[in-house]
Amino acid sequence: MFRVGTTSYILPDDILPNVDYLAPLVDDIELVLFETDEYGSNLPTAETCDRLVELAQRHHITYTVHLPLDLRLADDGAEQHVSLVKARRVIEATARLKPFAYTVHLDGQVVMEDNSSEALAQWQHNAAGALETVAGWLPGPEYLAVENIETWDPAAFAPVLDGVPVSRTMDIGHLWLAGRDPMPDVRDWCPRTRVVHLHGVGSRDHQSLSHAPAASLNAVVGHLADCFDGVLSLEVFNQEDFLSSLAVLQRALAMNGFRWSKNGA
């Protein structure tokens, strides 16, 4: 049975007030971090990490971290691309939290613009190099979890993951957004998945699960409850969507003969 989490942006506030609120309610909190010229940085300071560690120990929660930029090597194949520089900064800033996983997107723009076999082979080589670089900064490559996005061609990305022993973050909402039946991918990807992102899709993605297709949601939740023991994160970004998503998830679990409670209580 999976553990249930959500994001660090449920309240319209900083990370610590969100973790204070969420820690008694969930098993994991996805720290959504950024570092931009426009909005500044929310990377945790040493003092913030002290408090996050204290909350994790008191409430028996884990953290997952979403890296801020799509990973890629520089155009010359070097490791100084800004996405890698910022990934390392985030990893160093959060290392004391011992995150359960670091979720990342791969930058696939090149293969979306040029589908030639030569461009694809070069991209696959560079993407694997970026993953190997970042995985080397973690306790093990399995802590790096590559997320599918709705614009992916899974067939183009598969050889990259075949060649590097990283994990997956399986985003069910992105599969719905792409118009795919998620169940074939859920069955194929689940053994390698460390984190699942679950959210509804309506006028936009990352909405409440009340906007998810009920039959498909029930099938996905039933399979995951039976076969997956990682983190299932309700990837929504306000309190109303979080609470309603949690209620929908509980109903889907009950329909499949399962139940979830905080820390399995």
XYZ file of C-alpha atoms in Angstrom:
265
model
C 0.000 0.000 0.000
C 1.307 3.435 -0.921
C 1.880 6.408 1.359
C -0.070 9.591 0.617
C 1.435 13.032 0.184
C 0.808 16.423 -1.363
C 2.707 19.580 -2.283
C 4.215 22.316 -0.138
C 1.881 24.893 -1.739
C -1.507 24.064 -0.260
C -1.729 27.240 1.814
C -0.873 30.573 0.137
C 2.246 30.826 2.275
C 5.875 29.737 2.547
C 7.143 26.187 2.989
C 7.227 26.045 6.804
C 3.587 27.101 7.395
C 2.533 24.541 4.787
C 4.532 21.748 6.405
C 3.191 22.732 9.838
C -0.339 22.387 8.478
C 0.193 19.245 6.379
C 2.500 17.137 8.557
C -0.337 15.777 10.758
C -2.422 14.980 7.653
C -0.132 13.194 5.180
C 2.831 10.827 5.006
C 4.983 12.857 2.601
C 5.311 16.466 1.427
C 6.609 17.346 -2.028
C 8.832 20.408 -1.674
C 8.369 22.515 -4.794
C 11.466 24.683 -4.952
C 12.472 27.525 -7.237
C 15.334 29.918 -7.791
C 14.615 32.624 -10.353
C 15.598 36.201 -11.131
C 11.931 37.208 -11.145
C 10.677 35.543 -7.949
C 13.863 35.023 -5.966
C 14.608 31.738 -4.211
C 12.778 29.549 -1.726
C 15.623 27.093 -1.162
C 15.550 26.192 2.541
C 18.115 27.782 4.788
C 19.938 25.801 7.472
C 17.436 27.091 10.044
C 14.488 26.052 7.878
C 16.016 22.601 7.420
C 16.353 22.268 11.197
C 12.630 22.905 11.549
C 11.735 20.596 8.637
C 13.772 17.781 10.178
C 12.052 18.344 13.528
C 8.586 18.211 11.900
C 9.489 15.083 9.942
C 10.616 13.291 13.082
C 7.613 14.382 15.139
C 4.995 13.490 12.526
C 6.778 10.559 10.838
C 6.748 12.099 7.384
C 9.179 12.059 4.488
C 9.929 14.681 1.879
C 10.174 14.455 -1.854
C 11.765 17.277 -3.836
C 10.835 18.518 -7.309
C 13.924 19.878 -9.066
C 13.217 23.280 -10.606
C 14.351 22.948 -14.243
C 14.155 20.340 -17.012
C 17.508 18.534 -17.020
C 19.887 18.752 -19.957
C 23.581 18.961 -20.701
C 24.994 22.112 -22.237
C 25.045 22.223 -26.042
C 28.685 21.166 -26.028
C 27.892 18.211 -23.738
C 29.380 19.895 -20.657
C 27.883 19.678 -17.185
C 27.625 23.446 -16.676
C 24.126 23.870 -18.065
C 22.010 25.982 -15.699
C 19.601 23.078 -15.079
C 22.436 20.960 -13.661
C 23.924 23.837 -11.670
C 20.553 24.537 -10.040
C 19.843 20.831 -9.507
C 23.062 20.484 -7.536
C 22.243 23.586 -5.501
C 18.820 22.172 -4.575
C 20.271 18.761 -3.707
C 22.898 20.321 -1.451
C 20.322 22.583 0.224
C 17.999 19.660 1.028
C 20.443 16.830 1.727
C 19.828 16.983 5.504
C 16.157 16.195 4.894
C 17.096 12.813 3.357
C 14.390 13.084 0.682
C 12.637 9.924 -0.420
C 13.057 11.010 -4.046
C 14.057 13.886 -6.286
C 11.590 14.272 -9.151
C 12.842 15.756 -12.400
C 11.681 16.434 -15.949
C 13.967 15.811 -18.903
C 14.223 18.590 -21.479
C 12.836 16.936 -24.628
C 12.392 20.062 -26.740
C 15.074 18.958 -29.190
C 13.308 15.728 -30.141
C 9.967 17.498 -30.351
C 11.436 19.852 -32.951
C 13.614 17.365 -34.871
C 12.480 13.748 -35.057
C 15.391 12.545 -37.183
C 17.154 9.418 -35.989
C 20.422 11.350 -35.623
C 18.881 14.051 -33.430
C 17.081 11.450 -31.337
C 20.235 9.405 -30.770
C 22.203 12.507 -29.760
C 19.454 13.642 -27.408
C 19.221 10.198 -25.798
C 22.975 10.192 -25.218
C 22.935 13.686 -23.672
C 19.840 12.989 -21.550
C 21.438 9.846 -20.146
C 24.569 11.861 -19.366
C 22.549 14.483 -17.489
C 20.803 11.803 -15.422
C 24.069 10.055 -14.625
C 25.580 13.351 -13.498
C 22.722 14.236 -11.151
C 22.361 10.668 -9.871
C 26.011 10.838 -8.849
C 25.155 13.581 -6.350
C 22.581 11.384 -4.571
C 22.913 8.416 -2.181
C 21.944 6.138 -5.081
C 20.558 6.538 -8.621
C 17.159 5.232 -7.511
C 16.604 8.474 -5.584
C 16.353 10.347 -8.904
C 12.878 9.863 -10.384
C 12.140 10.959 -13.961
C 8.615 12.258 -14.517
C 6.571 11.766 -17.669
C 4.983 14.905 -19.076
C 2.057 15.183 -21.452
C 4.196 16.212 -24.447
C 6.511 13.199 -24.159
C 6.724 10.446 -26.694
C 7.282 7.586 -24.234
C 8.962 5.485 -26.938
C 11.624 8.159 -27.474
C 12.354 8.446 -23.758
C 12.354 4.721 -22.967
C 15.938 4.002 -24.140
C 17.257 6.732 -21.836
C 15.678 5.088 -18.803
C 16.750 1.649 -20.000
C 20.357 2.785 -19.851
C 20.421 4.565 -16.488
C 19.266 2.903 -13.208
C 17.096 5.806 -12.056
C 13.480 5.589 -10.922
C 10.257 7.004 -12.326
C 7.804 9.564 -11.103
C 4.608 8.458 -12.815
C 2.247 11.382 -13.363
C -1.244 9.988 -13.994
C -2.725 13.426 -14.633
C -0.247 13.987 -17.459
C -1.327 10.708 -19.053
C -4.961 11.797 -18.877
C -4.021 15.182 -20.300
C -2.321 13.457 -23.244
C -5.498 11.448 -23.868
C -3.914 8.132 -22.886
C -5.493 5.303 -20.942
C -3.046 5.204 -18.019
C -3.476 1.533 -17.113
C -1.000 0.013 -19.624
C 1.673 2.457 -18.458
C 0.761 1.946 -14.790
C 1.302 -1.794 -15.187
C 4.539 -1.396 -17.155
C 6.095 1.407 -15.123
C 4.979 0.529 -11.595
C 7.909 -1.783 -10.700
C 10.341 1.066 -11.292
C 8.189 3.875 -9.898
C 9.140 5.604 -6.661
C 6.580 8.438 -6.757
C 3.131 8.802 -8.329
C 1.583 12.209 -9.025
C -2.200 12.172 -9.074
C -4.421 15.131 -9.978
C -7.533 15.901 -11.940
C -7.647 17.368 -15.417
C -10.324 19.846 -16.427
C -9.762 23.255 -17.965
C -6.194 22.748 -16.708
C -4.238 20.002 -15.018
C -3.365 19.859 -11.324
C -7.015 20.268 -10.366
C -8.899 18.357 -7.692
C -9.392 14.635 -8.244
C -13.093 15.455 -8.459
C -12.172 16.356 -12.070
C -10.614 12.944 -12.770
C -12.435 10.316 -14.873
C -13.986 8.148 -12.158
C -13.692 4.725 -13.792
C -10.079 5.291 -14.810
C -9.206 6.707 -11.391
C -10.697 3.709 -9.606
C -8.740 1.299 -11.806
C -5.471 3.172 -11.249
C -5.961 3.492 -7.480
C -6.908 -0.178 -7.120
C -3.802 -1.351 -8.957
C -1.499 0.994 -7.067
C -2.963 0.094 -3.673
C -2.253 -3.547 -4.437
C 1.196 -3.223 -6.028
C 2.844 0.089 -5.082
C 4.447 0.990 -1.743
C 6.047 4.330 -2.650
C 4.607 7.836 -2.354
C 1.368 8.832 -4.062
C 1.324 12.621 -4.079
C -1.880 14.568 -4.640
C -0.219 17.173 -6.828
C -2.569 20.097 -6.296
C -1.898 23.619 -5.094
C -4.660 24.881 -2.834
C -6.495 23.727 0.267
C -9.856 23.100 -1.376
C -8.325 20.913 -4.094
C -6.235 19.028 -1.521
C -9.115 18.229 0.831
C -11.504 17.256 -1.962
C -8.800 15.148 -3.646
C -8.123 13.328 -0.397
C -11.845 12.546 -0.054
C -12.025 11.272 -3.667
C -8.942 9.118 -3.116
C -10.456 7.596 0.015
C -13.632 6.731 -1.900
C -11.652 5.131 -4.721
C -9.676 3.095 -2.196
C -12.865 1.953 -0.452
C -14.365 0.845 -3.772
C -11.306 -1.380 -4.233
C -11.413 -2.765 -0.685
C -8.576 -0.627 0.712
C -8.260 2.218 3.154
C -5.569 4.760 3.934
C -4.883 6.589 7.180
C -1.991 8.759 8.270
C 1.045 6.533 9.021
C -1.195 3.483 8.633
C -2.931 4.191 11.935
